[in-house]
Amino acid sequence: MSELVRFGVSISNELLEKFDKLIKERNYTNRSEAFRDLIRQELIKKEWQEGEDIAGAITLIYDHHRKDLLNRITDIQHNFQKAIISTQHIHLDHNNCLEIVAVRGNPVEVKRLADMLTSIKGVKHGILSMSSTGESIG
Ligand code: NI
């Protein structure tokens, strides 16, 4: 772990009050951890924009009874083996399936995979959670 460094931040009272209210709502116990997370969030955004090695997850909710849908989702995943680390399928209830696709690698490829999966007709909800391999966010 790298050495901790302290530094001062000049900020208006008004903005600091808003920040404190926000981090309290998000359950942070101190400003430092909240501030570090904000920085990490920006660094992750940059990783995705600049094509660095990223990690994340694609979450899909779809109709269990649409077998064509299941085949389509599986076919697409077979074409993106390099980006997919693992897939978890959960039978949510009688009608709905939840699928979590853990991804890693090139952000352009991962976004393309997410777009293809979430845009399939019959997928009720799909979202890409953009995260990091952890190596470049300290
Ligand atoms: Ni299912």
CSV table of N, CA and C and ligand atoms in Angstrom, one decimal:
chain,number,residue,atom,x,y,z
A,1,MET,N,0.8,-1.2,0.0
A,1,MET,CA,0.0,0.0,0.0
A,1,MET,C,0.9,1.2,0.0
A,2,SER,N,0.5,2.2,-0.8
A,2,SER,CA,1.3,3.4,-0.9
A,2,SER,C,1.1,4.3,0.4
A,3,GLU,N,2.0,5.2,0.6
A,3,GLU,CA,2.0,6.1,1.8
A,3,GLU,C,0.9,7.1,1.7
A,4,LEU,N,0.3,7.4,2.8
A,4,LEU,CA,-0.8,8.4,2.9
A,4,LEU,C,-0.3,9.8,2.9
A,5,VAL,N,-0.8,10.7,2.2
A,5,VAL,CA,-0.4,12.1,2.1
A,5,VAL,C,-1.6,12.9,2.5
A,6,ARG,N,-1.4,13.9,3.4
A,6,ARG,CA,-2.4,14.9,3.8
A,6,ARG,C,-2.3,16.1,2.9
A,7,PHE,N,-3.4,16.7,2.5
A,7,PHE,CA,-3.4,18.0,1.8
A,7,PHE,C,-4.7,18.8,2.1
A,8,GLY,N,-4.6,20.1,2.0
A,8,GLY,CA,-5.7,20.9,2.3
A,8,GLY,C,-6.6,21.2,1.1
A,9,VAL,N,-7.9,21.3,1.3
A,9,VAL,CA,-8.8,21.6,0.2
A,9,VAL,C,-9.5,22.9,0.5
A,10,SER,N,-9.5,23.9,-0.3
A,10,SER,CA,-10.3,25.1,-0.1
A,10,SER,C,-11.7,24.9,-0.8
A,11,ILE,N,-12.7,25.1,0.0
A,11,ILE,CA,-14.1,24.9,-0.5
A,11,ILE,C,-15.0,25.8,0.2
A,12,SER,N,-16.1,26.2,-0.5
A,12,SER,CA,-17.0,27.1,0.2
A,12,SER,C,-17.8,26.4,1.2
A,13,ASN,N,-18.3,27.1,2.2
A,13,ASN,CA,-19.1,26.5,3.3
A,13,ASN,C,-20.3,25.8,2.7
A,14,GLU,N,-20.9,26.5,1.8
A,14,GLU,CA,-22.2,25.9,1.2
A,14,GLU,C,-21.9,24.6,0.5
A,15,LEU,N,-20.8,24.5,-0.3
A,15,LEU,CA,-20.5,23.3,-1.0
A,15,LEU,C,-20.1,22.2,0.0
A,16,LEU,N,-19.4,22.5,1.0
A,16,LEU,CA,-19.0,21.5,2.0
A,16,LEU,C,-20.2,21.0,2.8
A,17,GLU,N,-21.2,21.9,3.1
A,17,GLU,CA,-22.4,21.4,3.7
A,17,GLU,C,-23.1,20.4,2.8
A,18,LYS,N,-23.2,20.7,1.6
A,18,LYS,CA,-23.8,19.8,0.6
A,18,LYS,C,-23.1,18.4,0.5
A,19,PHE,N,-21.8,18.5,0.5
A,19,PHE,CA,-20.9,17.3,0.4
A,19,PHE,C,-21.1,16.5,1.7
A,20,ASP,N,-21.1,17.1,2.9
A,20,ASP,CA,-21.3,16.4,4.1
A,20,ASP,C,-22.7,15.7,4.2
A,21,LYS,N,-23.7,16.4,3.7
A,21,LYS,CA,-25.1,15.8,3.7
A,21,LYS,C,-25.1,14.6,2.7
A,22,LEU,N,-24.5,14.7,1.6
A,22,LEU,CA,-24.4,13.7,0.6
A,22,LEU,C,-23.7,12.4,1.1
A,23,ILE,N,-22.5,12.7,1.7
A,23,ILE,CA,-21.8,11.5,2.2
A,23,ILE,C,-22.4,10.8,3.4
A,24,LYS,N,-23.1,11.6,4.2
A,24,LYS,CA,-23.9,11.1,5.4
A,24,LYS,C,-25.0,10.1,4.8
A,25,GLU,N,-25.7,10.6,3.8
A,25,GLU,CA,-26.7,9.8,3.2
A,25,GLU,C,-26.1,8.5,2.6
A,26,ARG,N,-24.9,8.6,2.2
A,26,ARG,CA,-24.3,7.4,1.6
A,26,ARG,C,-23.5,6.6,2.6
A,27,ASN,N,-23.6,6.9,3.8
A,27,ASN,CA,-23.1,6.1,4.9
A,27,ASN,C,-21.6,6.2,5.1
A,28,TYR,N,-20.9,7.2,4.5
A,28,TYR,CA,-19.5,7.4,4.8
A,28,TYR,C,-19.3,7.8,6.2
A,29,THR,N,-18.2,7.3,6.8
A,29,THR,CA,-17.9,7.7,8.2
A,29,THR,C,-17.0,9.0,8.2
A,30,ASN,N,-16.3,9.2,7.1
A,30,ASN,CA,-15.5,10.4,7.1
A,30,ASN,C,-15.3,11.0,5.7
A,31,ARG,N,-14.9,12.2,5.6
A,31,ARG,CA,-14.8,12.9,4.3
A,31,ARG,C,-13.7,12.3,3.5
A,32,SER,N,-12.6,11.9,4.1
A,32,SER,CA,-11.5,11.3,3.4
A,32,SER,C,-11.8,10.2,2.5
A,33,GLU,N,-12.6,9.2,3.1
A,33,GLU,CA,-12.9,8.0,2.3
A,33,GLU,C,-13.9,8.4,1.1
A,34,ALA,N,-14.8,9.3,1.4
A,34,ALA,CA,-15.7,9.8,0.4
A,34,ALA,C,-15.0,10.5,-0.7
A,35,PHE,N,-14.0,11.3,-0.4
A,35,PHE,CA,-13.2,12.0,-1.3
A,35,PHE,C,-12.4,11.0,-2.2
A,36,ARG,N,-11.8,10.0,-1.5
A,36,ARG,CA,-11.0,9.0,-2.3
A,36,ARG,C,-11.9,8.3,-3.3
A,37,ASP,N,-13.1,8.0,-2.9
A,37,ASP,CA,-14.0,7.3,-3.8
A,37,ASP,C,-14.4,8.1,-5.0
A,38,LEU,N,-14.6,9.4,-4.7
A,38,LEU,CA,-14.9,10.3,-5.9
A,38,LEU,C,-13.7,10.3,-6.9
A,39,ILE,N,-12.5,10.4,-6.3
A,39,ILE,CA,-11.3,10.4,-7.2
A,39,ILE,C,-11.3,9.1,-8.0
A,40,ARG,N,-11.5,8.0,-7.3
A,40,ARG,CA,-11.4,6.6,-7.9
A,40,ARG,C,-12.5,6.6,-9.1
A,41,GLN,N,-13.7,7.1,-8.8
A,41,GLN,CA,-14.7,7.1,-9.8
A,41,GLN,C,-14.3,7.8,-11.1
A,42,GLU,N,-13.6,8.9,-10.9
A,42,GLU,CA,-13.1,9.7,-12.1
A,42,GLU,C,-12.0,8.9,-12.8
A,43,LEU,N,-11.2,8.3,-12.0
A,43,LEU,CA,-10.1,7.5,-12.6
A,43,LEU,C,-10.6,6.3,-13.4
A,44,ILE,N,-11.7,5.7,-12.9
A,44,ILE,CA,-12.3,4.6,-13.6
A,44,ILE,C,-13.0,5.1,-14.9
A,45,LYS,N,-13.6,6.2,-14.8
A,45,LYS,CA,-14.2,6.8,-16.0
A,45,LYS,C,-13.1,7.0,-17.1
A,46,LYS,N,-12.0,7.5,-16.7
A,46,LYS,CA,-10.9,7.7,-17.6
A,46,LYS,C,-10.3,6.4,-18.2
A,47,GLU,N,-10.3,5.4,-17.3
A,47,GLU,CA,-9.8,4.0,-17.8
A,47,GLU,C,-10.7,3.6,-19.0
A,48,TRP,N,-12.0,3.7,-18.8
A,48,TRP,CA,-13.0,3.3,-19.8
A,48,TRP,C,-12.9,4.1,-21.0
A,49,GLN,N,-12.6,5.4,-20.9
A,49,GLN,CA,-12.5,6.3,-22.0
A,49,GLN,C,-11.3,6.1,-22.8
A,50,GLU,N,-10.2,5.7,-22.1
A,50,GLU,CA,-8.9,5.6,-22.8
A,50,GLU,C,-8.5,4.2,-23.2
A,51,GLY,N,-9.4,3.3,-23.1
A,51,GLY,CA,-9.2,2.0,-23.6
A,51,GLY,C,-8.2,1.1,-22.7
A,52,GLU,N,-8.1,1.4,-21.5
A,52,GLU,CA,-7.3,0.6,-20.6
A,52,GLU,C,-8.0,-0.7,-20.2
A,53,ASP,N,-7.3,-1.6,-19.6
A,53,ASP,CA,-7.8,-2.9,-19.2
A,53,ASP,C,-8.8,-2.6,-18.0
A,54,ILE,N,-10.1,-2.9,-18.3
A,54,ILE,CA,-11.1,-2.7,-17.3
A,54,ILE,C,-11.8,-4.0,-16.8
A,55,ALA,N,-12.7,-3.8,-15.8
A,55,ALA,CA,-13.5,-4.9,-15.4
A,55,ALA,C,-14.9,-4.4,-15.1
A,56,GLY,N,-15.9,-5.2,-15.1
A,56,GLY,CA,-17.2,-4.8,-14.8
A,56,GLY,C,-18.2,-5.9,-14.8
A,57,ALA,N,-19.5,-5.6,-14.9
A,57,ALA,CA,-20.6,-6.6,-14.9
A,57,ALA,C,-21.7,-6.1,-15.8
A,58,ILE,N,-22.3,-7.0,-16.5
A,58,ILE,CA,-23.5,-6.7,-17.3
A,58,ILE,C,-24.7,-7.5,-16.6
A,59,THR,N,-25.7,-6.7,-16.2
A,59,THR,CA,-26.9,-7.4,-15.5
A,59,THR,C,-28.1,-7.3,-16.5
A,60,LEU,N,-28.7,-8.5,-16.6
A,60,LEU,CA,-29.9,-8.6,-17.5
A,60,LEU,C,-31.1,-9.2,-16.8
A,61,ILE,N,-32.2,-8.6,-17.1
A,61,ILE,CA,-33.5,-9.3,-16.6
A,61,ILE,C,-34.3,-9.6,-17.9
A,62,TYR,N,-34.7,-10.9,-18.0
A,62,TYR,CA,-35.5,-11.2,-19.2
A,62,TYR,C,-36.5,-12.3,-18.9
A,63,ASP,N,-37.4,-12.5,-19.8
A,63,ASP,CA,-38.5,-13.4,-19.7
A,63,ASP,C,-38.0,-14.8,-19.9
A,64,HIS,N,-38.2,-15.6,-18.9
A,64,HIS,CA,-37.8,-17.0,-18.9
A,64,HIS,C,-38.5,-17.8,-20.0
A,65,HIS,N,-39.7,-17.5,-20.3
A,65,HIS,CA,-40.5,-18.2,-21.3
A,65,HIS,C,-40.1,-18.0,-22.7
A,66,ARG,N,-39.3,-17.0,-23.0
A,66,ARG,CA,-38.8,-16.7,-24.4
A,66,ARG,C,-37.5,-17.5,-24.6
A,67,LYS,N,-37.7,-18.7,-25.1
A,67,LYS,CA,-36.5,-19.6,-25.4
A,67,LYS,C,-35.6,-19.0,-26.4
A,68,ASP,N,-36.2,-18.3,-27.4
A,68,ASP,CA,-35.4,-17.7,-28.5
A,68,ASP,C,-34.5,-16.7,-27.9
A,69,LEU,N,-34.9,-16.0,-26.8
A,69,LEU,CA,-34.2,-15.0,-26.2
A,69,LEU,C,-32.9,-15.6,-25.5
A,70,LEU,N,-33.2,-16.7,-24.8
A,70,LEU,CA,-32.1,-17.4,-24.1
A,70,LEU,C,-31.0,-17.8,-25.1
A,71,ASN,N,-31.5,-18.4,-26.3
A,71,ASN,CA,-30.5,-18.8,-27.3
A,71,ASN,C,-29.7,-17.6,-27.9
A,72,ARG,N,-30.4,-16.5,-28.1
A,72,ARG,CA,-29.7,-15.3,-28.6
A,72,ARG,C,-28.7,-14.8,-27.6
A,73,ILE,N,-29.0,-14.7,-26.4
A,73,ILE,CA,-28.1,-14.3,-25.3
A,73,ILE,C,-26.9,-15.2,-25.2
A,74,THR,N,-27.1,-16.5,-25.3
A,74,THR,CA,-26.0,-17.5,-25.3
A,74,THR,C,-25.1,-17.3,-26.5
A,75,ASP,N,-25.8,-17.2,-27.7
A,75,ASP,CA,-25.0,-17.1,-28.9
A,75,ASP,C,-24.1,-15.9,-28.9
A,76,ILE,N,-24.6,-14.8,-28.4
A,76,ILE,CA,-23.8,-13.5,-28.3
A,76,ILE,C,-22.6,-13.8,-27.4
A,77,GLN,N,-22.9,-14.4,-26.2
A,77,GLN,CA,-21.8,-14.6,-25.3
A,77,GLN,C,-20.7,-15.5,-25.8
A,78,HIS,N,-21.1,-16.5,-26.7
A,78,HIS,CA,-20.1,-17.3,-27.2
A,78,HIS,C,-19.1,-16.6,-28.2
A,79,ASN,N,-19.6,-15.5,-28.7
A,79,ASN,CA,-18.8,-14.6,-29.6
A,79,ASN,C,-17.9,-13.7,-28.8
A,80,PHE,N,-18.1,-13.6,-27.5
A,80,PHE,CA,-17.3,-12.7,-26.7
A,80,PHE,C,-16.5,-13.4,-25.6
A,81,GLN,N,-16.0,-14.6,-25.9
A,81,GLN,CA,-15.4,-15.4,-24.8
A,81,GLN,C,-14.2,-14.7,-24.2
A,82,LYS,N,-13.5,-13.9,-25.0
A,82,LYS,CA,-12.3,-13.2,-24.5
A,82,LYS,C,-12.7,-12.2,-23.4
A,83,ALA,N,-13.8,-11.5,-23.5
A,83,ALA,CA,-14.2,-10.5,-22.6
A,83,ALA,C,-15.0,-11.0,-21.4
A,84,ILE,N,-15.5,-12.2,-21.5
A,84,ILE,CA,-16.4,-12.7,-20.4
A,84,ILE,C,-15.6,-13.6,-19.4
A,85,ILE,N,-15.6,-13.3,-18.2
A,85,ILE,CA,-14.9,-14.1,-17.1
A,85,ILE,C,-15.8,-15.2,-16.7
A,86,SER,N,-17.1,-14.8,-16.4
A,86,SER,CA,-18.1,-15.9,-16.0
A,86,SER,C,-19.5,-15.3,-16.1
A,87,THR,N,-20.4,-16.2,-16.2
A,87,THR,CA,-21.8,-15.8,-16.3
A,87,THR,C,-22.6,-16.6,-15.2
A,88,GLN,N,-23.5,-15.8,-14.5
A,88,GLN,CA,-24.3,-16.5,-13.5
A,88,GLN,C,-25.8,-16.3,-13.9
A,89,HIS,N,-26.5,-17.3,-13.9
A,89,HIS,CA,-27.9,-17.3,-14.2
A,89,HIS,C,-28.7,-17.6,-13.0
A,90,ILE,N,-29.6,-16.7,-12.6
A,90,ILE,CA,-30.5,-16.9,-11.5
A,90,ILE,C,-32.0,-16.9,-11.9
A,91,HIS,N,-32.7,-17.9,-11.5
A,91,HIS,CA,-34.1,-18.0,-11.8
A,91,HIS,C,-34.9,-17.2,-10.8
A,92,LEU,N,-35.2,-15.9,-11.1
A,92,LEU,CA,-35.7,-15.0,-10.1
A,92,LEU,C,-37.1,-15.4,-9.6
A,93,ASP,N,-38.0,-15.8,-10.6
A,93,ASP,CA,-39.3,-16.3,-10.2
A,93,ASP,C,-39.8,-17.1,-11.4
A,94,HIS,N,-41.1,-17.3,-11.4
A,94,HIS,CA,-41.7,-18.2,-12.4
A,94,HIS,C,-41.4,-17.6,-13.8
A,95,ASN,N,-41.4,-16.3,-13.9
A,95,ASN,CA,-41.4,-15.6,-15.3
A,95,ASN,C,-40.0,-15.0,-15.6
A,96,ASN,N,-39.2,-14.7,-14.6
A,96,ASN,CA,-38.1,-13.8,-14.9
A,96,ASN,C,-36.7,-14.5,-14.5
A,97,CYS,N,-35.8,-14.2,-15.4
A,97,CYS,CA,-34.4,-14.7,-15.2
A,97,CYS,C,-33.5,-13.4,-15.0
A,98,LEU,N,-32.5,-13.6,-14.1
A,98,LEU,CA,-31.5,-12.6,-13.9
A,98,LEU,C,-30.2,-13.2,-14.3
A,99,GLU,N,-29.5,-12.5,-15.2
A,99,GLU,CA,-28.2,-13.0,-15.6
A,99,GLU,C,-27.1,-11.9,-15.4
A,100,ILE,N,-26.0,-12.4,-14.7
A,100,ILE,CA,-24.9,-11.4,-14.4
A,100,ILE,C,-23.7,-11.9,-15.2
A,101,VAL,N,-23.2,-11.1,-16.1
A,101,VAL,CA,-22.1,-11.4,-16.9
A,101,VAL,C,-20.9,-10.6,-16.4
A,102,ALA,N,-19.9,-11.3,-15.8
A,102,ALA,CA,-18.7,-10.6,-15.3
A,102,ALA,C,-17.7,-10.5,-16.5
A,103,VAL,N,-17.3,-9.2,-16.7
A,103,VAL,CA,-16.5,-8.9,-17.9
A,103,VAL,C,-15.1,-8.3,-17.5
A,104,ARG,N,-14.2,-8.5,-18.4
A,104,ARG,CA,-12.8,-7.9,-18.2
A,104,ARG,C,-12.2,-7.7,-19.6
A,105,GLY,N,-11.4,-6.7,-19.7
A,105,GLY,CA,-10.6,-6.5,-20.9
A,105,GLY,C,-10.7,-5.1,-21.5
A,106,ASN,N,-10.9,-5.1,-22.9
A,106,ASN,CA,-11.0,-3.9,-23.6
A,106,ASN,C,-12.4,-3.2,-23.5
A,107,PRO,N,-12.4,-2.0,-23.0
A,107,PRO,CA,-13.7,-1.3,-22.8
A,107,PRO,C,-14.6,-1.2,-24.0
A,108,VAL,N,-14.0,-1.1,-25.2
A,108,VAL,CA,-14.8,-0.9,-26.4
A,108,VAL,C,-15.5,-2.3,-26.7
A,109,GLU,N,-14.8,-3.4,-26.5
A,109,GLU,CA,-15.4,-4.7,-26.7
A,109,GLU,C,-16.5,-5.0,-25.7
A,110,VAL,N,-16.2,-4.6,-24.4
A,110,VAL,CA,-17.1,-4.9,-23.4
A,110,VAL,C,-18.4,-4.0,-23.6
A,111,LYS,N,-18.2,-2.8,-24.0
A,111,LYS,CA,-19.4,-1.9,-24.3
A,111,LYS,C,-20.2,-2.5,-25.4
A,112,ARG,N,-19.5,-3.0,-26.4
A,112,ARG,CA,-20.2,-3.6,-27.6
A,112,ARG,C,-21.0,-4.8,-27.2
A,113,LEU,N,-20.4,-5.6,-26.3
A,113,LEU,CA,-21.2,-6.8,-25.8
A,113,LEU,C,-22.4,-6.3,-25.0
A,114,ALA,N,-22.2,-5.3,-24.1
A,114,ALA,CA,-23.3,-4.8,-23.3
A,114,ALA,C,-24.4,-4.3,-24.2
A,115,ASP,N,-24.0,-3.5,-25.2
A,115,ASP,CA,-25.1,-3.0,-26.1
A,115,ASP,C,-25.8,-4.1,-26.8
A,116,MET,N,-25.1,-5.1,-27.3
A,116,MET,CA,-25.8,-6.2,-28.0
A,116,MET,C,-26.8,-6.9,-27.1
A,117,LEU,N,-26.4,-7.1,-25.8
A,117,LEU,CA,-27.2,-7.9,-24.9
A,117,LEU,C,-28.4,-7.1,-24.4
A,118,THR,N,-28.2,-5.9,-24.0
A,118,THR,CA,-29.3,-5.1,-23.5
A,118,THR,C,-30.3,-4.6,-24.5
A,119,SER,N,-29.9,-4.6,-25.8
A,119,SER,CA,-30.8,-4.1,-26.8
A,119,SER,C,-31.6,-5.2,-27.4
A,120,ILE,N,-31.4,-6.5,-27.0
A,120,ILE,CA,-32.2,-7.6,-27.5
A,120,ILE,C,-33.7,-7.4,-27.1
A,121,LYS,N,-34.6,-7.6,-28.1
A,121,LYS,CA,-36.0,-7.4,-27.8
A,121,LYS,C,-36.4,-8.4,-26.8
A,122,GLY,N,-37.1,-8.0,-25.8
A,122,GLY,CA,-37.5,-9.0,-24.7
A,122,GLY,C,-36.6,-8.9,-23.5
A,123,VAL,N,-35.4,-8.3,-23.6
A,123,VAL,CA,-34.7,-8.1,-22.4
A,123,VAL,C,-35.3,-6.9,-21.7
A,124,LYS,N,-35.9,-7.1,-20.5
A,124,LYS,CA,-36.7,-6.1,-19.8
A,124,LYS,C,-35.8,-5.0,-19.2
A,125,HIS,N,-34.6,-5.4,-18.8
A,125,HIS,CA,-33.7,-4.4,-18.2
A,125,HIS,C,-32.3,-4.9,-18.4
A,126,GLY,N,-31.4,-4.0,-18.8
A,126,GLY,CA,-30.0,-4.4,-18.9
A,126,GLY,C,-29.1,-3.2,-18.6
A,127,ILE,N,-28.1,-3.5,-17.8
A,127,ILE,CA,-27.2,-2.3,-17.4
A,127,ILE,C,-25.8,-2.8,-17.3
A,128,LEU,N,-24.9,-1.9,-17.7
A,128,LEU,CA,-23.5,-2.2,-17.6
A,128,LEU,C,-22.9,-1.4,-16.4
A,129,SER,N,-22.3,-2.2,-15.5
A,129,SER,CA,-21.7,-1.6,-14.4
A,129,SER,C,-20.2,-1.5,-14.7
A,130,MET,N,-19.7,-0.2,-14.8
A,130,MET,CA,-18.3,0.0,-15.3
A,130,MET,C,-17.4,0.1,-14.0
A,131,SER,N,-16.5,-0.9,-13.9
A,131,SER,CA,-15.6,-0.8,-12.8
A,131,SER,C,-14.2,-1.0,-13.3
A,132,SER,N,-13.3,-1.4,-12.3
A,132,SER,CA,-11.9,-1.4,-12.6
A,132,SER,C,-11.3,-2.7,-12.2
A,133,THR,N,-10.1,-3.0,-12.8
A,133,THR,CA,-9.4,-4.2,-12.3
A,133,THR,C,-8.8,-3.9,-11.0
A,134,GLY,N,-8.8,-2.6,-10.6
A,134,GLY,CA,-8.3,-2.3,-9.2
A,134,GLY,C,-6.9,-1.8,-9.2
A,135,GLU,N,-6.1,-2.1,-10.3
A,135,GLU,CA,-4.7,-1.9,-10.2
A,135,GLU,C,-4.3,-0.4,-10.3
A,136,SER,N,-5.1,0.4,-11.0
A,136,SER,CA,-4.7,1.8,-11.2
A,136,SER,C,-5.5,2.8,-10.4
A,137,ILE,N,-6.3,2.3,-9.4
A,137,ILE,CA,-7.1,3.2,-8.6
A,137,ILE,C,-6.6,3.3,-7.1
A,138,GLY,N,-5.4,2.8,-6.9
A,138,GLY,CA,-4.8,2.9,-5.6
A,138,GLY,C,-5.3,2.1,-4.5
B,1,NI,NI,-33.9,-18.7,-15.4
